Short mmCIF file of C-alpha atoms in Angstrom, two decimals:
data_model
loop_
_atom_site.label_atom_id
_atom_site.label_comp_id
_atom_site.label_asym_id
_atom_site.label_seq_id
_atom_site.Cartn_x
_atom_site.Cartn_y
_atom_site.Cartn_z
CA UNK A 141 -120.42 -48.32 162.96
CA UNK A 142 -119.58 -48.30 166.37
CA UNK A 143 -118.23 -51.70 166.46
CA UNK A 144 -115.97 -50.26 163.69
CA UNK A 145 -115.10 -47.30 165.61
CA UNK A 146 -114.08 -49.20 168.48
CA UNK A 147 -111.76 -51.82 166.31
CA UNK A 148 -110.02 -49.07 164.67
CA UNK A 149 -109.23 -47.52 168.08
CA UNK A 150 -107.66 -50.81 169.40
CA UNK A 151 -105.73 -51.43 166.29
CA UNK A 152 -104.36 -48.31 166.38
CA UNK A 153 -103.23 -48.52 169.76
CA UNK A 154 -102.18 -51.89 169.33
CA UNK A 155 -104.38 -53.15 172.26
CA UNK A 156 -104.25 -56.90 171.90
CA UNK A 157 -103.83 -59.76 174.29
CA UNK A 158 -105.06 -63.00 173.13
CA UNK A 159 -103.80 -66.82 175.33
CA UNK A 160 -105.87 -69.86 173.34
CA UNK A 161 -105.79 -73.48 173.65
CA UNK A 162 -107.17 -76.29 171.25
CA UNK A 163 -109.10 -79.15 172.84
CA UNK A 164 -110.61 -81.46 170.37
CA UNK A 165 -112.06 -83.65 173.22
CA UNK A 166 -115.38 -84.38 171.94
CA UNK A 167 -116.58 -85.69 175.60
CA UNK A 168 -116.95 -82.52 177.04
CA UNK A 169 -120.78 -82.61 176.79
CA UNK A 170 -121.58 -79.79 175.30
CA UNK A 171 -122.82 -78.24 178.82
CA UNK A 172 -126.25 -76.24 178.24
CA UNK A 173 -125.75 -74.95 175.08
CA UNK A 174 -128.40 -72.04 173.82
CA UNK A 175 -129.60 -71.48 170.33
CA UNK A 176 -130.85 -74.09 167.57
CA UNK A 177 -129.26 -77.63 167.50
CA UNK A 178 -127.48 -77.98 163.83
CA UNK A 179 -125.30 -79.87 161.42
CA UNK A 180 -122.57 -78.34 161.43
CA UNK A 181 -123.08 -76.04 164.85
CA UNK A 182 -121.03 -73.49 166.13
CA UNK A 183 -121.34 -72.45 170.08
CA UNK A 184 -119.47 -70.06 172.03
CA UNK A 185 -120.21 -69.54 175.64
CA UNK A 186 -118.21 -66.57 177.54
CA UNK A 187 -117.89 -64.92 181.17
CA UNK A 188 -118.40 -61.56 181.76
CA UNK A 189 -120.46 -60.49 179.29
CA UNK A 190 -121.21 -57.58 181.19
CA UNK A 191 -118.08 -55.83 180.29
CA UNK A 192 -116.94 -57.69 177.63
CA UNK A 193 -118.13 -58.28 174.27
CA UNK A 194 -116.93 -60.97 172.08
CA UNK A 195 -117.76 -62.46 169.03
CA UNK A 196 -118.43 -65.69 166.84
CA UNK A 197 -117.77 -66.08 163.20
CA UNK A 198 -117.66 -68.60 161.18
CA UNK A 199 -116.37 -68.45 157.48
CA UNK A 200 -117.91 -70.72 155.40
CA UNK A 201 -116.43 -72.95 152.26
CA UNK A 202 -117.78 -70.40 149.78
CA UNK A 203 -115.88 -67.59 151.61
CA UNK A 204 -118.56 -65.97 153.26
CA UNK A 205 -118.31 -64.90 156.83
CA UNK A 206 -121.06 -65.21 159.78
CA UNK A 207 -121.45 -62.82 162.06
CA UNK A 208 -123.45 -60.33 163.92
CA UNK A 209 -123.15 -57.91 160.99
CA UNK A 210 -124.21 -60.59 158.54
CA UNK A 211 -126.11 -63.21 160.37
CA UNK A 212 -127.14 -65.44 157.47
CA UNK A 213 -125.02 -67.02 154.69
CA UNK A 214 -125.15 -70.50 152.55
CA UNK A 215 -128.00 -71.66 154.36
CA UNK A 216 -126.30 -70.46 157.78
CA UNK A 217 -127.40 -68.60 160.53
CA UNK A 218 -126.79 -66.80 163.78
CA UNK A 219 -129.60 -66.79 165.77
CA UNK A 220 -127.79 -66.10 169.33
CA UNK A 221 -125.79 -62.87 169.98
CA UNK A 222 -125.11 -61.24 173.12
CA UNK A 223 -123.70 -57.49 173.13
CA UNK A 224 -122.56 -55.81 176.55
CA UNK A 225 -125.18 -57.41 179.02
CA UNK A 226 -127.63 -57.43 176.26
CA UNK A 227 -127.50 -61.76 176.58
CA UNK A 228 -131.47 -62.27 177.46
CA UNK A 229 -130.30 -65.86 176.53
CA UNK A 230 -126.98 -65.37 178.79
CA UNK A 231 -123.44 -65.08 177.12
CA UNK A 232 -123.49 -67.18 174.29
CA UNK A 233 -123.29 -66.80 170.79
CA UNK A 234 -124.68 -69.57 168.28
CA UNK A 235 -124.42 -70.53 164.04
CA UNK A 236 -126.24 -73.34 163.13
CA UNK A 237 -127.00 -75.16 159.51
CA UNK A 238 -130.25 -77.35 159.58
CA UNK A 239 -129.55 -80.97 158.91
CA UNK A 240 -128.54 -81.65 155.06
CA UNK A 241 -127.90 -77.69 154.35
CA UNK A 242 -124.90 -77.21 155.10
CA UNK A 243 -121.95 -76.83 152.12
CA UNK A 244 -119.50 -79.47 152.03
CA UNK A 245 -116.14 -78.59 152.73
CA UNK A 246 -113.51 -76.51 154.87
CA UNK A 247 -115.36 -73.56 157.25
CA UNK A 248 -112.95 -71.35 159.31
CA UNK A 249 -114.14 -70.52 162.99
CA UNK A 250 -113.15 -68.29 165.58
CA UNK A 251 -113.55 -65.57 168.79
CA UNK A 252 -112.86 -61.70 168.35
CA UNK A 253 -112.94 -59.55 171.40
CA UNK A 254 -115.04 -56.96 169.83
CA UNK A 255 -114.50 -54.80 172.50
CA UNK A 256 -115.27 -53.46 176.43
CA UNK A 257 -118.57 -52.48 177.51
CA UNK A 258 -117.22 -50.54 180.57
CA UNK A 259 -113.58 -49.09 179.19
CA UNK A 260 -110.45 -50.71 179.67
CA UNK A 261 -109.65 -53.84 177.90
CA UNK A 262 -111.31 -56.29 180.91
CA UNK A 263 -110.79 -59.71 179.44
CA UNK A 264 -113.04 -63.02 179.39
CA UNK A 265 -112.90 -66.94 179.28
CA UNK A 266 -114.51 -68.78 176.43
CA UNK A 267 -115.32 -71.71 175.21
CA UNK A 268 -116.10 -72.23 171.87
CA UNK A 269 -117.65 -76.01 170.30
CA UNK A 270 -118.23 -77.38 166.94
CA UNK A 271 -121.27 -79.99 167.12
CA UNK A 272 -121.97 -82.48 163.93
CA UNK A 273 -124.56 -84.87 164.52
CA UNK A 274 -125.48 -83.45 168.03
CA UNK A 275 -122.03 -84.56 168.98
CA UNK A 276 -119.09 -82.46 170.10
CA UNK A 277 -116.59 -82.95 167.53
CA UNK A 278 -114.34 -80.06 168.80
CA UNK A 279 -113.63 -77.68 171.85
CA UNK A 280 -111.41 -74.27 172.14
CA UNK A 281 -111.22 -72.58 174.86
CA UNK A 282 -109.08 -69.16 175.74
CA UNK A 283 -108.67 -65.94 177.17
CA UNK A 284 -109.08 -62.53 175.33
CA UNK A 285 -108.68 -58.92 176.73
CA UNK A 286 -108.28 -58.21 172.73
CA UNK A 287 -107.92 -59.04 169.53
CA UNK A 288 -108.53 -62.17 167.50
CA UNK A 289 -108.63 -65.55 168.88
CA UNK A 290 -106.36 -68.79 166.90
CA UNK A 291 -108.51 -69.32 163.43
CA UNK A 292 -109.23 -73.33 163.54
CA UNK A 293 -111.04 -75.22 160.47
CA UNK A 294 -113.61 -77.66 160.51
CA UNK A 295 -114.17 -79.73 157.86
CA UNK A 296 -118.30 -80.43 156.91
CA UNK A 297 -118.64 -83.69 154.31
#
């Protein structure tokens, strides 16, 4: 409820500042990703997650979104969410399919600034990467201080 609370407020006061950019360089790495390795996987790392808390979802082909209010759908799951300096595993955020369980088809990522831990709209870096295969098939990265970040697909055969 409170995450609703605090949406509402920002919509209403039309508090939203969102700069993206698309990468699909799939050399990146990965860095030190946290949560379980998958097929698809979605990872978003983010700075200051002390004041800032955003948020992965992930939409699948049936229609049904990820997220931390429903953190397991089609076989999907998200086992790594960090609220307001509550990150014991650092600011990341992680859905993951096990190998072979995944639907086929077109799934819908991306980043929502759910919302400051601290008051004032304080805004944070992310980067957000879509593994298949343990490889990174796709990067994004951005700024939010609000709002909703670019939707991108990814499609799972």
């Amino acid at each position: 409820m409170k995450k609703f609370l605090m949406l509402f407020f920002a919509l209403t006061l039309g508090l939203f500042t969102v700069s993206c950019s698309s990468d699909d360089d799939s050399g990146d790495g990965g860095g030190d990703l946290v949560g379980a390795p998958g097929n698809p996987r979605f990872n978003l790392q983010f700075t200051n997650p002390d004041n800032v808390d955003l948020d992965l979802y992930v939409k699948t082909p049936n229609g049904v979104t990820i997220y931390w209010a429903n953190v397991s759908a089609d076989g999907g799951t998200l086992d790594v969410d960090c609220l307001c300096g509550s990150c014991p595993q650092g600011p990341n955020e992680n859905i993951f399919w096990e190998n072979g369980t995944a639907p086929t088809g077109e799934y819908e990522y991306w980043v929502e600034y759910f919302g400051s831990c601290t008051g004032g709209s304080p805004s944070s870096n992310f980067t957000l990467r879509v593994l298949k295969n343990n490889e990174v098939v796709a990067t994004r990265t951005g700024t939010l201080s609000s709002g909703t970040s670019t939707v991108w697909t990814h499609v799972q055969n």
